[in-house]
XYZ file of N, CA and C in Angstrom:
441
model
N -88.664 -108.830 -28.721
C -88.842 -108.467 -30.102
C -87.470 -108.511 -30.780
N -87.554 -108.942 -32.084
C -86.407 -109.150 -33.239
C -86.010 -108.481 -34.125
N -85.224 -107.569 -34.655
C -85.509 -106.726 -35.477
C -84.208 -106.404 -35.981
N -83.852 -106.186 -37.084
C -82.741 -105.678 -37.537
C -81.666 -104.610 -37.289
N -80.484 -104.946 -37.312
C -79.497 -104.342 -36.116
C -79.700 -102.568 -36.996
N -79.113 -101.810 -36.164
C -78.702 -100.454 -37.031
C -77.738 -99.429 -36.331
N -77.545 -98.506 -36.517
C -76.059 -98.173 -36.661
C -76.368 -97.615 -35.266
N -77.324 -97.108 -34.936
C -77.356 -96.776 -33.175
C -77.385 -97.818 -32.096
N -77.312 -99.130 -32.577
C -77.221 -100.449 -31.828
C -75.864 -99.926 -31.636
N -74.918 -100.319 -32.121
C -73.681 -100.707 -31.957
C -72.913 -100.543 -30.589
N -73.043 -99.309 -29.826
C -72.533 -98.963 -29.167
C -73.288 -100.155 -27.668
N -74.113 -100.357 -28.025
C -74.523 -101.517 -26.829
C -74.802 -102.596 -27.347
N -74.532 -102.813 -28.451
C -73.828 -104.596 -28.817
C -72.735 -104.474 -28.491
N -72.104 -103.688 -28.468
C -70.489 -103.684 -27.850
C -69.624 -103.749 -26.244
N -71.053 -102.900 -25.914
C -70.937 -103.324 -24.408
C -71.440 -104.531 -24.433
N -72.213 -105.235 -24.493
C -72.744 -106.651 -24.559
C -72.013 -107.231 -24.715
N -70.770 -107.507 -25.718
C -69.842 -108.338 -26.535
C -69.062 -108.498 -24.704
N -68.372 -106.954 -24.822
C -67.277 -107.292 -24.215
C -67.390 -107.465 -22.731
N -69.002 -107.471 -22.054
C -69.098 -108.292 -20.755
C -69.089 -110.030 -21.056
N -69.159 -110.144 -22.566
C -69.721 -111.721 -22.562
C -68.071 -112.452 -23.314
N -67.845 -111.968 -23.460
C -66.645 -112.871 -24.078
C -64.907 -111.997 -23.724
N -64.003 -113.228 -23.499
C -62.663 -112.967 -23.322
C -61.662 -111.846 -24.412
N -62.515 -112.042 -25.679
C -61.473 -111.618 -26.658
C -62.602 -110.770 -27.271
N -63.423 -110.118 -27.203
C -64.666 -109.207 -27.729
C -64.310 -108.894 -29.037
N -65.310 -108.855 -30.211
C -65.239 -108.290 -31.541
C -64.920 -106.682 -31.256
N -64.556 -106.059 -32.182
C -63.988 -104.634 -32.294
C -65.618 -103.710 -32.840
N -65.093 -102.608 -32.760
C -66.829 -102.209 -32.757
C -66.541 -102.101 -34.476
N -65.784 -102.133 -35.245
C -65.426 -101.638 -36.234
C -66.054 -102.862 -37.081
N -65.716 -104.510 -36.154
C -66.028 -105.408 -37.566
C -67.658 -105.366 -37.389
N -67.977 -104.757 -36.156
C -69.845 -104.666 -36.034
C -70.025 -103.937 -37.458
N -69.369 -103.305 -37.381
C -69.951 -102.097 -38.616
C -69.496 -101.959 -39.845
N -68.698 -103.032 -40.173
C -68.411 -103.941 -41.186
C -69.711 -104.568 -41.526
N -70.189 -105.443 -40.960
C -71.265 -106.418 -40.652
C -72.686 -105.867 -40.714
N -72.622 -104.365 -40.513
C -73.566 -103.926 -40.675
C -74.002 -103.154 -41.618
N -72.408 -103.412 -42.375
C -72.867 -102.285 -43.812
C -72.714 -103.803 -44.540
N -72.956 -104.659 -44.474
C -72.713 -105.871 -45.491
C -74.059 -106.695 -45.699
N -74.294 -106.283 -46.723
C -75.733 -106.769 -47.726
C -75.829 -107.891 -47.383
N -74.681 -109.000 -47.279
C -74.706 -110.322 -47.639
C -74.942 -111.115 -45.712
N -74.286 -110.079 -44.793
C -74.871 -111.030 -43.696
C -76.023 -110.508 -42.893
N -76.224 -111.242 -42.029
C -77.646 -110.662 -41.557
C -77.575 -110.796 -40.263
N -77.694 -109.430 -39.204
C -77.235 -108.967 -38.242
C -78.631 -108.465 -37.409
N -79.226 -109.388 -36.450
C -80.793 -108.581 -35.937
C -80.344 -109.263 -34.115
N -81.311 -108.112 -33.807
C -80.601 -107.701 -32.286
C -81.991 -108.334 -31.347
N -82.175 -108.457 -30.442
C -83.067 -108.802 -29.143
C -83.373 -107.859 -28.436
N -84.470 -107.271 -28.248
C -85.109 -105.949 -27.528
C -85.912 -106.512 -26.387
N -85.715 -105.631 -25.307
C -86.870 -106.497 -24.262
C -87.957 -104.996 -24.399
N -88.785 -105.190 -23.285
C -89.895 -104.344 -23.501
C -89.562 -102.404 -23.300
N -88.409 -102.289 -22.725
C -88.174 -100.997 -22.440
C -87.084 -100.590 -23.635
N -87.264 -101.369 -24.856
C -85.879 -100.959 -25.953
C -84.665 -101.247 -25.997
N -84.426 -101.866 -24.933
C -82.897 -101.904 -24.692
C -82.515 -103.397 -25.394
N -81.617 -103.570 -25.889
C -80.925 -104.702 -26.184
C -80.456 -105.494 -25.225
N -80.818 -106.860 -25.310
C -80.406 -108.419 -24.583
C -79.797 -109.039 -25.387
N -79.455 -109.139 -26.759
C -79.209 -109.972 -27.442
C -78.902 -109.744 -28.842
N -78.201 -110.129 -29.329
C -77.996 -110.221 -30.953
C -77.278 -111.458 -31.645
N -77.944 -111.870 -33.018
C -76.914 -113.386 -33.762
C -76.873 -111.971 -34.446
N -75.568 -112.730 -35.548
C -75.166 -112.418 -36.971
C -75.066 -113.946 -37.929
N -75.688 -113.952 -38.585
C -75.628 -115.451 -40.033
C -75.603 -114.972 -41.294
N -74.961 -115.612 -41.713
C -74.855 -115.491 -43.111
C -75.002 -116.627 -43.879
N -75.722 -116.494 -45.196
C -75.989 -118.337 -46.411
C -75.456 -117.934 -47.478
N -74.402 -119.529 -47.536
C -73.767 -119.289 -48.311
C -74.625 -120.405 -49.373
N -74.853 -120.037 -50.537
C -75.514 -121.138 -51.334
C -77.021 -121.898 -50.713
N -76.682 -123.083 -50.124
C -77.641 -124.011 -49.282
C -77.210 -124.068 -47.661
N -75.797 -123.503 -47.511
C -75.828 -123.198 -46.025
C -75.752 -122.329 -44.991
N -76.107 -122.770 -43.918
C -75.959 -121.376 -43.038
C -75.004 -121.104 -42.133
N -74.058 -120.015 -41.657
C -73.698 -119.793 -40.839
C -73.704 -119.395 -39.793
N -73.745 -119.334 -38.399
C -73.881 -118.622 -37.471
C -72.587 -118.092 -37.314
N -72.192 -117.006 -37.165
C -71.353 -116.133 -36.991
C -71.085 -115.429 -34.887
N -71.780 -115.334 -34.691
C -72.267 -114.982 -33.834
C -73.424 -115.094 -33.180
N -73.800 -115.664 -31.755
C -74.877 -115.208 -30.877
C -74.282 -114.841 -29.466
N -74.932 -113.501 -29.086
C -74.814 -113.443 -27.593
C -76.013 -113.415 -27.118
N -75.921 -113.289 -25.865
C -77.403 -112.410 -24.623
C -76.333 -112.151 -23.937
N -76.677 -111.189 -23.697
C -76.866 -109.791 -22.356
C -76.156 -111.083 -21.146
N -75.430 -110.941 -19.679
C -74.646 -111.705 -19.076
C -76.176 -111.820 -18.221
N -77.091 -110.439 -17.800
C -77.910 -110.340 -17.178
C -79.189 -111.111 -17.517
N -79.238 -111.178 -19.140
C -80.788 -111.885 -19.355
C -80.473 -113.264 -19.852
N -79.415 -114.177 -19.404
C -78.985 -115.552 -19.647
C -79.942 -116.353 -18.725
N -80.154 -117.299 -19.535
C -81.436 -118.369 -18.772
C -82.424 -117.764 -19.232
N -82.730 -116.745 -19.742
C -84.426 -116.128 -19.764
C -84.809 -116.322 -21.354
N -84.667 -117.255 -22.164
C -85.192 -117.835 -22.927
C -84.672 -116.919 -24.391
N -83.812 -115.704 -24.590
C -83.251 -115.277 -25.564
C -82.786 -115.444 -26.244
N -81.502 -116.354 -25.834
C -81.047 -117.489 -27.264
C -81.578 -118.188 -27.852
N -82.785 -119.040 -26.693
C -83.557 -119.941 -27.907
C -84.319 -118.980 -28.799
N -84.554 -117.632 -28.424
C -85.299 -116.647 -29.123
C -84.239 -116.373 -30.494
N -83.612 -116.022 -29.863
C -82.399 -115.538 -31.438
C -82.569 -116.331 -32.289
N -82.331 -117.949 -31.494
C -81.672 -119.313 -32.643
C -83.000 -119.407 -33.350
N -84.093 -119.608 -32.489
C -85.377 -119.967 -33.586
C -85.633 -118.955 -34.697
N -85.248 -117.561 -34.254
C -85.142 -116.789 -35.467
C -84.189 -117.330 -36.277
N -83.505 -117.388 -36.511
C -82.453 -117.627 -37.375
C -83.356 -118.988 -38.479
N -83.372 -120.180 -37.646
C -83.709 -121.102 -38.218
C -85.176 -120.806 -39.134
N -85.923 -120.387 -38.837
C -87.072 -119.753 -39.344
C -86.775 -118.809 -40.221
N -86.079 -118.058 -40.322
C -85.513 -116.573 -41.486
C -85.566 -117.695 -42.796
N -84.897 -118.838 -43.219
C -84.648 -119.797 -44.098
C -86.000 -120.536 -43.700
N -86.969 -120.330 -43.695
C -87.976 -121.209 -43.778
C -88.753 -121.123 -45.059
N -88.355 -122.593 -45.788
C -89.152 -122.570 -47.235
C -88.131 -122.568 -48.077
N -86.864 -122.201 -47.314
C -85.401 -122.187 -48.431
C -85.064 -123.776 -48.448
N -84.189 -123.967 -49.310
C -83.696 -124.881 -49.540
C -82.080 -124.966 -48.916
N -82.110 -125.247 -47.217
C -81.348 -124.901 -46.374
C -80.623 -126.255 -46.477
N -79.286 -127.084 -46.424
C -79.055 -128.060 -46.040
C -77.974 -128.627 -44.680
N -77.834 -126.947 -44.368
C -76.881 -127.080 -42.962
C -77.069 -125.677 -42.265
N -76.871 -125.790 -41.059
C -76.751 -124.769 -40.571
C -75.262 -125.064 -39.757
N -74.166 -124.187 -39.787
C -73.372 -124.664 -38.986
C -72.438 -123.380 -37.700
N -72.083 -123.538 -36.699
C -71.340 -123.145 -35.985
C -70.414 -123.388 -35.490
N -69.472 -122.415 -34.595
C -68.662 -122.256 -33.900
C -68.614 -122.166 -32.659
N -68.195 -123.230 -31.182
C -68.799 -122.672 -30.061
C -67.377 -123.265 -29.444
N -67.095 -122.327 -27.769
C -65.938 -122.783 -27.380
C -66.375 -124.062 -26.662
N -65.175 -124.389 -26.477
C -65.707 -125.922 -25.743
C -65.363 -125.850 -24.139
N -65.245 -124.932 -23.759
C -65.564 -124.702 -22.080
C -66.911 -123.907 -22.226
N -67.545 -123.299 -23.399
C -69.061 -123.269 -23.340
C -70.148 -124.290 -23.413
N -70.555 -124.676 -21.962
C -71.713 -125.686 -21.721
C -73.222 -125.417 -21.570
N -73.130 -124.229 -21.739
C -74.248 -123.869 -21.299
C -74.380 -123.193 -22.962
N -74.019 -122.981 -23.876
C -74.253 -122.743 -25.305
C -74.620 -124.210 -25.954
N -73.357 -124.713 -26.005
C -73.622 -126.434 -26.370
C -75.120 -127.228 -26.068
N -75.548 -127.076 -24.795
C -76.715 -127.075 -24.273
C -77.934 -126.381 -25.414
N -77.713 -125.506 -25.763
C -78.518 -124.620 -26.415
C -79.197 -125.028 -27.851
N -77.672 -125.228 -28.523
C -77.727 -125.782 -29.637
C -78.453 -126.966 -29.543
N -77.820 -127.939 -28.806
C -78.316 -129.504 -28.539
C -79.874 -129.513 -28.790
N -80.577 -128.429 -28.057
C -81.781 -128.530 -28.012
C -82.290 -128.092 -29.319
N -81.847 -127.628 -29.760
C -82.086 -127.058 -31.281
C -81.808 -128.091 -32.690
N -81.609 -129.244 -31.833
C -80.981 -130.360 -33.166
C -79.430 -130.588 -33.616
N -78.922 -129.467 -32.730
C -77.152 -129.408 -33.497
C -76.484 -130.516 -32.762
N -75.881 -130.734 -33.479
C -74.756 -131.836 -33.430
C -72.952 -131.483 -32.981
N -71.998 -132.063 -32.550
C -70.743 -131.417 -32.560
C -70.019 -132.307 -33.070
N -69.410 -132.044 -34.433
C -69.356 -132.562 -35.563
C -67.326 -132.872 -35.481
N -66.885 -132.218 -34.866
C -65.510 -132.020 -34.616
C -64.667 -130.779 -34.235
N -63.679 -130.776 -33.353
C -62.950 -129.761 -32.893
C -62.104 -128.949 -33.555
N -62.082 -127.773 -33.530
C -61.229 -127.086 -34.159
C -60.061 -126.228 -33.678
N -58.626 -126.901 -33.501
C -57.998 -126.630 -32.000
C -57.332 -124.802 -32.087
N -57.091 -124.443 -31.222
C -56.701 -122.749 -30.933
C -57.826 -122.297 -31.890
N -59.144 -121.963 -32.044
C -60.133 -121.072 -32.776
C -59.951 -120.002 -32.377
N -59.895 -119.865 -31.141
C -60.313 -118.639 -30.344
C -58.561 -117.877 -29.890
N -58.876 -116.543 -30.110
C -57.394 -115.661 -29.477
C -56.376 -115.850 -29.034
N -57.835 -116.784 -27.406
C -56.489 -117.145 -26.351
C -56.473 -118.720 -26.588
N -56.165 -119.202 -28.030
C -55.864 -120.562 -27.713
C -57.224 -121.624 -27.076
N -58.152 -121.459 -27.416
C -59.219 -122.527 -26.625
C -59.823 -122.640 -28.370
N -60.113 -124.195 -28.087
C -60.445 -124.765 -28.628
C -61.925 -124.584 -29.349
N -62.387 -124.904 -30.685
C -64.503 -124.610 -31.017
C -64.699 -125.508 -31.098
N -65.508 -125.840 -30.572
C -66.442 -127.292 -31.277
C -67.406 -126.664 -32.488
N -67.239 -127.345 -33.504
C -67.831 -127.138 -34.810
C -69.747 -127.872 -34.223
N -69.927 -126.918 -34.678
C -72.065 -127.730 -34.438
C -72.444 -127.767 -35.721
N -73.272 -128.958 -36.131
C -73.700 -128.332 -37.360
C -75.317 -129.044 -37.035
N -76.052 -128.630 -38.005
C -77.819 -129.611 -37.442
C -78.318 -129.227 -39.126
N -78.721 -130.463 -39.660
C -79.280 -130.435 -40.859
C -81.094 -130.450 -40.828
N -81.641 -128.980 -41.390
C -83.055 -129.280 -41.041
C -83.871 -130.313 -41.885
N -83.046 -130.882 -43.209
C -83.505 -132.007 -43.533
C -83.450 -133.385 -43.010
N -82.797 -133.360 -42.007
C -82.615 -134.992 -41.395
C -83.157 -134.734 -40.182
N -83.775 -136.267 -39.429
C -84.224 -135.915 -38.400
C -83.420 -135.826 -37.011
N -84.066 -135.143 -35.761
C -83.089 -134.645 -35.031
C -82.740 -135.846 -33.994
């Protein structure tokens, strides 16, 4: 289940963050993000309540951003990201969307993978993105063109 983040998430999107990534968001810009009208922050619940997962996106005009997706290190492979991403892509369904675009590292293959299946494209590199110096591959997937 999908549902909109709230201020008692945080504390285990945060553990989440910082088993899944080198340089983890601060719990502070969570809650930035979560007092901000303009992006849109919804979390992944499995059946006992607990959080697996959360994106953050934001549209700017006609496009979209992905800001963020994780899963849980434990519920990877079990079909959550494609759960997140199809949310996302669907939230803009009926909008007049003309990009969706991201940020992914490029020793992430198993994200790249993800996207791919989702229509995204890797459009060009963007060198030191990340903290420690590693490189993003920019994704972008237009739901008006075909995939």
């Amino acid at each position: 289940m999908i549902v909109k983040a709230a201020e008692s998430d945080i504390a285990e999107i945060c553990a989440i963050e910082q088993k899944s990534f080198p340089d983890p968001w601060a719990e502070a810009l969570f809650q930035d993000i979560l007092n901000n009208p303009s992006q849109c922050f919804y979390v992944a619940k499995n059946n006992r309540n607990h959080i697996v997962g959360y994106i953050i996106f934001w549209s700017i005009v006609d496009e979209v951003h992905i800001l963020n997706l994780c899963v849980a290190p434990e519920y990877l492979k079990q079909g959550v990201g494609s759960h997140l991403l199809q949310f996302c892509l669907e939230f803009y369904k009926g909008k007049t969307i003309s990009l969706f675009s991201l940020e992914v590292r490029t020793s992430n293959s198993a994200a790249q993978k993800l996207y791919e299946k989702f229509g995204f494209k890797g459009m060009y590199i963007r060198k030191n993105y990340y903290p420690n110096h590693e490189d993003a591959l920019v994704m972008t997937f237009s739901p008006c063109m075909p995939k």
